Short mmCIF file of C-alpha atoms in Angstrom, two decimals:
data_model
loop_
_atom_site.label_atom_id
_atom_site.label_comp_id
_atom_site.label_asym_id
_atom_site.label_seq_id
_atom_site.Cartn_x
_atom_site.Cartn_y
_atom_site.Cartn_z
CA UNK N 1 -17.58 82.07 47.20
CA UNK N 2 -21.56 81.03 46.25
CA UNK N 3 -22.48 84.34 47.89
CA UNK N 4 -25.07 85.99 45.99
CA UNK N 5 -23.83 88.83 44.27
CA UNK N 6 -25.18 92.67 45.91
CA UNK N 7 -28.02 93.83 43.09
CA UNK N 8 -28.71 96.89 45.32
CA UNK N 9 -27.44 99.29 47.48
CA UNK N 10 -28.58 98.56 51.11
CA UNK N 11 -29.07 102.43 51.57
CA UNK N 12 -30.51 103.61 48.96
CA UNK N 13 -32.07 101.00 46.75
CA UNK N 14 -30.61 101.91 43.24
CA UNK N 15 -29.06 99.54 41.41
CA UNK N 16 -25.13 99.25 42.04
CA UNK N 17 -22.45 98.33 40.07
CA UNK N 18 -19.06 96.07 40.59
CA UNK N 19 -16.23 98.39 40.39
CA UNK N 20 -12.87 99.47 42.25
CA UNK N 21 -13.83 102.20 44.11
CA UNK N 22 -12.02 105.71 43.56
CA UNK N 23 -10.89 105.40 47.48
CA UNK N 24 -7.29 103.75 47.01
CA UNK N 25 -8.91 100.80 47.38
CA UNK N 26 -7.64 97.28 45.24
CA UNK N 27 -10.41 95.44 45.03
CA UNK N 28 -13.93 95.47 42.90
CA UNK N 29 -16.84 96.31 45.63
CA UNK N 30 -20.49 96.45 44.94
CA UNK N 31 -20.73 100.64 44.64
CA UNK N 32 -23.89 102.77 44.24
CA UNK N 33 -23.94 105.66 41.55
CA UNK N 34 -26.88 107.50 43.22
CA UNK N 35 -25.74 107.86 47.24
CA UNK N 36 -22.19 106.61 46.64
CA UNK N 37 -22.00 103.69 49.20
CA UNK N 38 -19.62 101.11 48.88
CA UNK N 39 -20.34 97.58 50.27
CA UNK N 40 -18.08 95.33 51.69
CA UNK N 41 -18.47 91.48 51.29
CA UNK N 42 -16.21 89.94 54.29
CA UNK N 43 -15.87 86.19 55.48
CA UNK N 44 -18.46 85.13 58.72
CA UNK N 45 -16.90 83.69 61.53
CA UNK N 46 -18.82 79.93 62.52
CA UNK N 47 -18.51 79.23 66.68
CA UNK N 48 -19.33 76.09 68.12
CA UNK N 49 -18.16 73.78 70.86
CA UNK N 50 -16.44 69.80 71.55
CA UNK N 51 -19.35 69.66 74.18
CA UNK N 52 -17.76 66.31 75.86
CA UNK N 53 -19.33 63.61 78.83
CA UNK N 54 -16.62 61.18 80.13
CA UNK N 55 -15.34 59.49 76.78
CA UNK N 56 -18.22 60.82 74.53
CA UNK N 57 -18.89 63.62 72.36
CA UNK N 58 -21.93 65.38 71.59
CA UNK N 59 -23.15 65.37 67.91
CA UNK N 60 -26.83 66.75 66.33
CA UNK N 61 -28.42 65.77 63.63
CA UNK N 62 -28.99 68.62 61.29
CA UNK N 63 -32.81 69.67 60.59
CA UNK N 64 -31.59 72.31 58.47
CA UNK N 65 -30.00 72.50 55.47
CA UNK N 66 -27.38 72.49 53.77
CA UNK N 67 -26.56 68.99 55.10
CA UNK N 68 -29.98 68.08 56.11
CA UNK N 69 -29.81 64.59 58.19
CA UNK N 70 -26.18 64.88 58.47
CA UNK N 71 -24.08 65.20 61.90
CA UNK N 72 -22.64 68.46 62.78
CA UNK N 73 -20.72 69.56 66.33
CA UNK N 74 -23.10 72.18 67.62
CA UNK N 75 -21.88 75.39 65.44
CA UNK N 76 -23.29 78.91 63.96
CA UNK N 77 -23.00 81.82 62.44
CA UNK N 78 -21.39 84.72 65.03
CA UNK N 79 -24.24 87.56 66.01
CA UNK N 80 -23.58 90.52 66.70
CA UNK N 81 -23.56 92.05 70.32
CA UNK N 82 -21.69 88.61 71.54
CA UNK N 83 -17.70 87.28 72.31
CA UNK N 84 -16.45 84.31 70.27
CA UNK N 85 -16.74 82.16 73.21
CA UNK N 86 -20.57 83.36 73.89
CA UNK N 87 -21.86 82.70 70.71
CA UNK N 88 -20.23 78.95 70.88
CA UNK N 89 -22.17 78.54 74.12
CA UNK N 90 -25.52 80.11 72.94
CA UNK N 91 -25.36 77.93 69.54
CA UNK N 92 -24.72 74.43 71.79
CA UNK N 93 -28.19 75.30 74.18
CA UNK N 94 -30.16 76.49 70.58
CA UNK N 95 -29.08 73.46 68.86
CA UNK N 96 -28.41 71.03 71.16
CA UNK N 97 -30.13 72.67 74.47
CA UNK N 98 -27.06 71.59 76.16
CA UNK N 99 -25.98 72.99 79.59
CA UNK N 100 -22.16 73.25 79.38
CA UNK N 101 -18.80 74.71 80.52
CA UNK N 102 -16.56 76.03 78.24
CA UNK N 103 -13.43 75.26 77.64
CA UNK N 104 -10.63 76.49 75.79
CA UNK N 105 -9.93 77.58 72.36
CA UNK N 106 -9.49 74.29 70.87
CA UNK N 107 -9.85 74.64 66.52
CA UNK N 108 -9.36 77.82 64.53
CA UNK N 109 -9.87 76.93 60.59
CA UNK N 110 -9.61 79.24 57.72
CA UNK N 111 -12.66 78.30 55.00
CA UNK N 112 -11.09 80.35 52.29
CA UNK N 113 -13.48 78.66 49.80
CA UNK N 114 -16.61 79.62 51.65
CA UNK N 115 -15.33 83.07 53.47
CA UNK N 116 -15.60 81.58 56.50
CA UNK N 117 -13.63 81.26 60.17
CA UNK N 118 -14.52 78.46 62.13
CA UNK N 119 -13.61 78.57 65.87
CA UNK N 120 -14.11 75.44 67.87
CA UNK N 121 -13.95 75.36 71.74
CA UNK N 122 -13.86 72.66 73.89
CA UNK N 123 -16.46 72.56 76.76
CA UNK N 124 -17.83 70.29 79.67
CA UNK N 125 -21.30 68.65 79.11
CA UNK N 126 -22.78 69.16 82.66
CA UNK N 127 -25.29 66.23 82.28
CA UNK N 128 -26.90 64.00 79.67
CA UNK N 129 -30.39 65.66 79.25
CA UNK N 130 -30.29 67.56 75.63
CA UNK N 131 -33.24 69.40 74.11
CA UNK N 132 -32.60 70.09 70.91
CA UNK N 133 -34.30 72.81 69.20
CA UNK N 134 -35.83 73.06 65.28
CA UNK N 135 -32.40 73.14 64.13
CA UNK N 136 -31.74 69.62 65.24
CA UNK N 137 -33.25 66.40 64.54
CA UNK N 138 -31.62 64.34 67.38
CA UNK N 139 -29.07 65.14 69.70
CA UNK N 140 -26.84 62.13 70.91
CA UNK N 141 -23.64 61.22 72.45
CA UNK N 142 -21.15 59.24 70.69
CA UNK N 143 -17.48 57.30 71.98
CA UNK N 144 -14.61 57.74 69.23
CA UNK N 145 -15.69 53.81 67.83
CA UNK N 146 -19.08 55.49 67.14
CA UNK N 147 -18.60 58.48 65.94
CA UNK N 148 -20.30 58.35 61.92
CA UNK N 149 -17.32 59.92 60.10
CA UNK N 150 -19.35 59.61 56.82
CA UNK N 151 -22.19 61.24 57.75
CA UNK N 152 -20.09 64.28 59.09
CA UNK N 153 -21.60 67.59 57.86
CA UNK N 154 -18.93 69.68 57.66
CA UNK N 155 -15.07 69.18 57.21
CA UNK N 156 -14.10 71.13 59.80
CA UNK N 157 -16.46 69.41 62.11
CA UNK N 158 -14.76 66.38 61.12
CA UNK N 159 -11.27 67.93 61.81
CA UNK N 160 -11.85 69.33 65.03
CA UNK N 161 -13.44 65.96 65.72
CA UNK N 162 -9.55 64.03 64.62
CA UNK N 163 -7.97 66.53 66.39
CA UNK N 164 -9.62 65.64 69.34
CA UNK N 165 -9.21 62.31 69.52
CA UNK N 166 -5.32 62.79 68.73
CA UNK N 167 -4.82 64.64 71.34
CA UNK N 168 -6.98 62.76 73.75
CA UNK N 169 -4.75 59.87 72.93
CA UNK N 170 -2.14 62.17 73.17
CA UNK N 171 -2.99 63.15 76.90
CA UNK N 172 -2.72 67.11 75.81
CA UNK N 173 -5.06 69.37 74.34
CA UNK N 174 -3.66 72.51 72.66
CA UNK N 175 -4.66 74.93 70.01
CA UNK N 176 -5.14 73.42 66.22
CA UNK N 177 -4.94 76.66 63.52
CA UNK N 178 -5.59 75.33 60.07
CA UNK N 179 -6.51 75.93 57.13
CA UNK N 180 -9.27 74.14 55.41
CA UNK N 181 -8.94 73.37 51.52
CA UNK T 1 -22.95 98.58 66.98
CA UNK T 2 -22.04 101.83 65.03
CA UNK T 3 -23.92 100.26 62.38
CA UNK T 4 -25.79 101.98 59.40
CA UNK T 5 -29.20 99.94 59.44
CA UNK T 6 -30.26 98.52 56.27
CA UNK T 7 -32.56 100.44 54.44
CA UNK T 8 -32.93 98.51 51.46
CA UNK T 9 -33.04 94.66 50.01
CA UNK T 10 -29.58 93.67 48.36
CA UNK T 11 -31.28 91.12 45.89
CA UNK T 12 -34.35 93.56 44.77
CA UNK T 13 -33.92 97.39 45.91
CA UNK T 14 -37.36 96.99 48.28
CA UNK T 15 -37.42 99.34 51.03
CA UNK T 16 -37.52 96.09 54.40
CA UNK T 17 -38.70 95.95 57.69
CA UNK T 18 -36.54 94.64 60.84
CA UNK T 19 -38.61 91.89 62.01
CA UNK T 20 -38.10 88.01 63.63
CA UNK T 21 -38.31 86.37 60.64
CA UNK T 22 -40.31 82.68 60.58
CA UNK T 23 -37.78 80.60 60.60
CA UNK T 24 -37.90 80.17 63.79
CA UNK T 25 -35.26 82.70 64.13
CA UNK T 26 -35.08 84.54 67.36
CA UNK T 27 -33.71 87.54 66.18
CA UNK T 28 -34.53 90.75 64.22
CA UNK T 29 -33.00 90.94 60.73
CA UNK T 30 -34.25 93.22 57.76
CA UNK T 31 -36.57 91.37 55.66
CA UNK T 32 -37.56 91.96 52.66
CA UNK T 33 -41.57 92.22 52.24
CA UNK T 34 -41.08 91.35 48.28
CA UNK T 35 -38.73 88.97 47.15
CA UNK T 36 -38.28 87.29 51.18
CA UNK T 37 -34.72 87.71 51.38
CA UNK T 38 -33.30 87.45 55.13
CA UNK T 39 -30.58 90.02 55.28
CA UNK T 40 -28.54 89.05 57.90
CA UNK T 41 -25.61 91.29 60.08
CA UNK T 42 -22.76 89.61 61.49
CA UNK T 43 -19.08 90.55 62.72
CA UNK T 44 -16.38 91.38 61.09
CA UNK T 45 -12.96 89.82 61.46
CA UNK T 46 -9.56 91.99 61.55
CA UNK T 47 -6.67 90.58 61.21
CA UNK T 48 -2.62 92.10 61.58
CA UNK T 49 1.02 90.96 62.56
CA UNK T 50 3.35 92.56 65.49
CA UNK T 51 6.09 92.77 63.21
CA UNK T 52 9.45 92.56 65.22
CA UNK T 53 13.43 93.49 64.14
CA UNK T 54 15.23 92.66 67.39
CA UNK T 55 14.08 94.35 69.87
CA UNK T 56 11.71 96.56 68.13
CA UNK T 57 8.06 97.08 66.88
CA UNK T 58 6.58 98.34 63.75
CA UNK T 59 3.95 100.85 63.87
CA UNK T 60 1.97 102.60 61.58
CA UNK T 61 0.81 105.97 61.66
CA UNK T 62 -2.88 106.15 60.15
CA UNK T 63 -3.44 108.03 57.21
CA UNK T 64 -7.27 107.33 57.70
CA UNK T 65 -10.77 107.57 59.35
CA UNK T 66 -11.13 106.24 61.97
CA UNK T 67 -8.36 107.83 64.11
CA UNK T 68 -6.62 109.42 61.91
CA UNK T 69 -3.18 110.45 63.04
CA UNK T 70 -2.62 107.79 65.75
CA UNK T 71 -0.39 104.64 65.72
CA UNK T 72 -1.85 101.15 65.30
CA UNK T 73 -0.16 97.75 64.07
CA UNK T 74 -1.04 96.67 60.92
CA UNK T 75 -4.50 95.41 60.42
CA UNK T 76 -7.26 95.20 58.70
CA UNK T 77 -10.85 93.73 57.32
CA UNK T 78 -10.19 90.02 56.70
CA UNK T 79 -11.42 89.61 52.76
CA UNK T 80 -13.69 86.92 51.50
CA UNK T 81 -10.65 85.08 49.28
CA UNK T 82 -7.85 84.50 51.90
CA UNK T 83 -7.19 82.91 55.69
CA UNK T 84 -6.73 85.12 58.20
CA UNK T 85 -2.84 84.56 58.26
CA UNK T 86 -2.87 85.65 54.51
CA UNK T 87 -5.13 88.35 55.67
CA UNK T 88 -2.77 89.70 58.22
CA UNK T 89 0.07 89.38 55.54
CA UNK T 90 -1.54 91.21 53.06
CA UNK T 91 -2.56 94.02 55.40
CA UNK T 92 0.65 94.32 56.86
CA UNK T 93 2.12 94.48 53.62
CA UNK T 94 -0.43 97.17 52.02
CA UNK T 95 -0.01 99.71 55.32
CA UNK T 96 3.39 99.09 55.51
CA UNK T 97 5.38 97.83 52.49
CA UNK T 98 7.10 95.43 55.27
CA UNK T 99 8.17 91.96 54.29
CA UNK T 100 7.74 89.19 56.95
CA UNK T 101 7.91 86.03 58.11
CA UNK T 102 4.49 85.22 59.86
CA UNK T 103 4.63 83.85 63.42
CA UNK T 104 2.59 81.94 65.57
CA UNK T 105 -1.25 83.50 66.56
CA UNK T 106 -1.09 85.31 69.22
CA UNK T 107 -4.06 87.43 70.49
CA UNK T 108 -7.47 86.93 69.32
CA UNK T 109 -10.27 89.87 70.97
CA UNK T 110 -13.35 89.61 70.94
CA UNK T 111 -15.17 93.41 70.41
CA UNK T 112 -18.64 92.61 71.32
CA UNK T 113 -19.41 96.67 71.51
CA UNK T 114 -18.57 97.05 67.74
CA UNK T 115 -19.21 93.60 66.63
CA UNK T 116 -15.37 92.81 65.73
CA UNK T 117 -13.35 90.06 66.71
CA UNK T 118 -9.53 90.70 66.04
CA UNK T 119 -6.28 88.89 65.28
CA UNK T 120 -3.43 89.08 65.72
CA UNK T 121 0.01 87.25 64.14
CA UNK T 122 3.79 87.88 65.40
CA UNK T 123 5.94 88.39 62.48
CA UNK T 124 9.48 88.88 62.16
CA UNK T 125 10.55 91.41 59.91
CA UNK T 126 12.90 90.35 56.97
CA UNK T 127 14.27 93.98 56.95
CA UNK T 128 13.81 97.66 57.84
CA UNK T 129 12.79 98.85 54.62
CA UNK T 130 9.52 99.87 54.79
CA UNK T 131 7.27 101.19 51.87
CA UNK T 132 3.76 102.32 53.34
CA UNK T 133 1.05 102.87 51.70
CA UNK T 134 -1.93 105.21 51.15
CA UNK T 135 -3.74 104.02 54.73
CA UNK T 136 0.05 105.20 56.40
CA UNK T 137 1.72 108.34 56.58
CA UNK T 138 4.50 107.10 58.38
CA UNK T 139 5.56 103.27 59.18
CA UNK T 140 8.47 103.13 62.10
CA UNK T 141 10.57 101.12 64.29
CA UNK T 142 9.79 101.25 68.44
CA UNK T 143 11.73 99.85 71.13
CA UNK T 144 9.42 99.55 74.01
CA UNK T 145 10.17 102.82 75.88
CA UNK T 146 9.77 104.17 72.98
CA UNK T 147 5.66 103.35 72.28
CA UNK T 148 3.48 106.34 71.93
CA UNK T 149 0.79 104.59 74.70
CA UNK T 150 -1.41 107.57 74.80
CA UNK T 151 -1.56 108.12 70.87
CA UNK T 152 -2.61 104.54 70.00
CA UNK T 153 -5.64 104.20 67.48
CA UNK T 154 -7.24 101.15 69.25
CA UNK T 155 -7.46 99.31 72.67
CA UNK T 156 -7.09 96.29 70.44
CA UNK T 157 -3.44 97.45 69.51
CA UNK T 158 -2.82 98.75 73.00
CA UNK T 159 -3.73 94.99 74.76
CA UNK T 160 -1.33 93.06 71.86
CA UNK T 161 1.39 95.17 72.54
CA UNK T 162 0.53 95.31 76.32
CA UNK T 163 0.50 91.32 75.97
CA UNK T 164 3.65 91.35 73.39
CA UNK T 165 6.16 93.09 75.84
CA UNK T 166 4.95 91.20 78.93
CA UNK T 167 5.39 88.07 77.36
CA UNK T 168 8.99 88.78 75.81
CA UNK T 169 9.45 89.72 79.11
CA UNK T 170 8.66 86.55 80.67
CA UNK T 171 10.18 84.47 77.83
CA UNK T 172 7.46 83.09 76.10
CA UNK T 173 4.98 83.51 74.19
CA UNK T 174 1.65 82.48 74.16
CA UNK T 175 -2.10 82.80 72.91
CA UNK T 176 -3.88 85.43 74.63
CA UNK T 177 -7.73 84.90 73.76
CA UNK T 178 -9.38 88.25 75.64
CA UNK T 179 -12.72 90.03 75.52
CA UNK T 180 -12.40 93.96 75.14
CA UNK T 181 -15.08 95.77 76.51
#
């Protein structure tokens, strides 16, 4: 998954040790011997938006890495304490500084190489003033015949980005559930 | 959240300290004040089926904490490893023995107050043998008079089934993309 493996136990601090727990359980866990916590690794779900202004769409150019320099729809990592939909919103106005309104569910891709979920939504760029924030080098609109397919960060970025224009040609947006290889 | 705070670094056993780390994060995460690491808590993804024979529903009866005793559907934590439709296979196979065919998605719920967003698939059940296991003390048919509303293990459950019924009702079925409070 490149996740780092658990050394220690979050709640106690010994050293833990990769084994099925005693529980019924199937699968090897990260388990302390001194307090007896078991920790679960599980996939993070990525939320982000099609922020769209007439016949362009909204891309920024990563300041962070992985992918430094590349082009990314505005997307992150779930928080806690937020909806699906709110996180997609509050990830377009860190990255981009965007002012939007959100659509509908428009991408939902299975990363089972990564752990990941990545949920897309479309949404309605309100004007053309972005400020992006230290996460972005440049925020910019872009029509389909611009759009820099090989400097795409992500392949689900570039997915929900096909998708989009498919069904823009198609005159019908509806929801895309893949999986991503 | 209902969430055990971390206590202790993952990568070195150090006791941390919830602080904004500078990043230019705006958040509070546990760092760790000796080897740096940014220990970061996000949601969880559950994922199940509304498995169907005619006009039925399969429930299972929970042979664990949380809510022990009460019906759910199947579901569980999403593992790193799988998509979520494999996820909601898997889990509706290990609480239920059932075989399916997986169906379209059809509600995804957004549990901001435990930081959980949930899914779920219909299924069509191949049969009505049903082998549960240790998670299920009992795994049965329900026609929809017949679904113990008031003995339900989760509002999750209760709004897919809520949503399931209307919608066979009204002939079609759709994607129902909720927030549960």
């Amino acid at each position: 998954m490149g996740r780092t493996p658990i050394r220690h136990c979050r709640n106690c601090g010994a050293a833990v040790a990769y084994r099925i727990p005693d529980d019924g359980d199937t699968r090897e866990r990260a388990v302390c011997p001194q307090c007896h916590t078991i920790h679960y690794e599980n996939p993070l779900t990525v939320v982000g938006t099609v922020p769209v202004l007439g016949q362009k769409v909204l891309l920024c150019k990563r300041n962070i890495e992985p992918r430094w320099g590349k082009w990314t729809l505005p997307a992150g990592f779930m928080e806690l304490g937020e909806t699906t939909a709110e996180g997609a919103q509050r990830e377009t106005d860190e990255e981009a500084g965007a002012q939007i309104e959100m659509g509908r569910l428009f991408t939902l891709l299975s990363v089972r190489r990564v752990g990941q979920v990545h949920l897309f939504y479309l949404a309605r760029l309100l004007d053309d003033s972005f400020y992006p924030g230290h996460e972005t080098i440049e925020a910019k609109l872009f029509a389909e015949d611009e759009i820099p397919w090989d400097e795409l960060a992500f392949r689900t970025v570039r997915t929900t980005l096909e998708c989009y224009f498919a069904d823009r040609k198609a005159g019908a947006f509806s929801l895309h559930h893949l999986d991503i290889e």
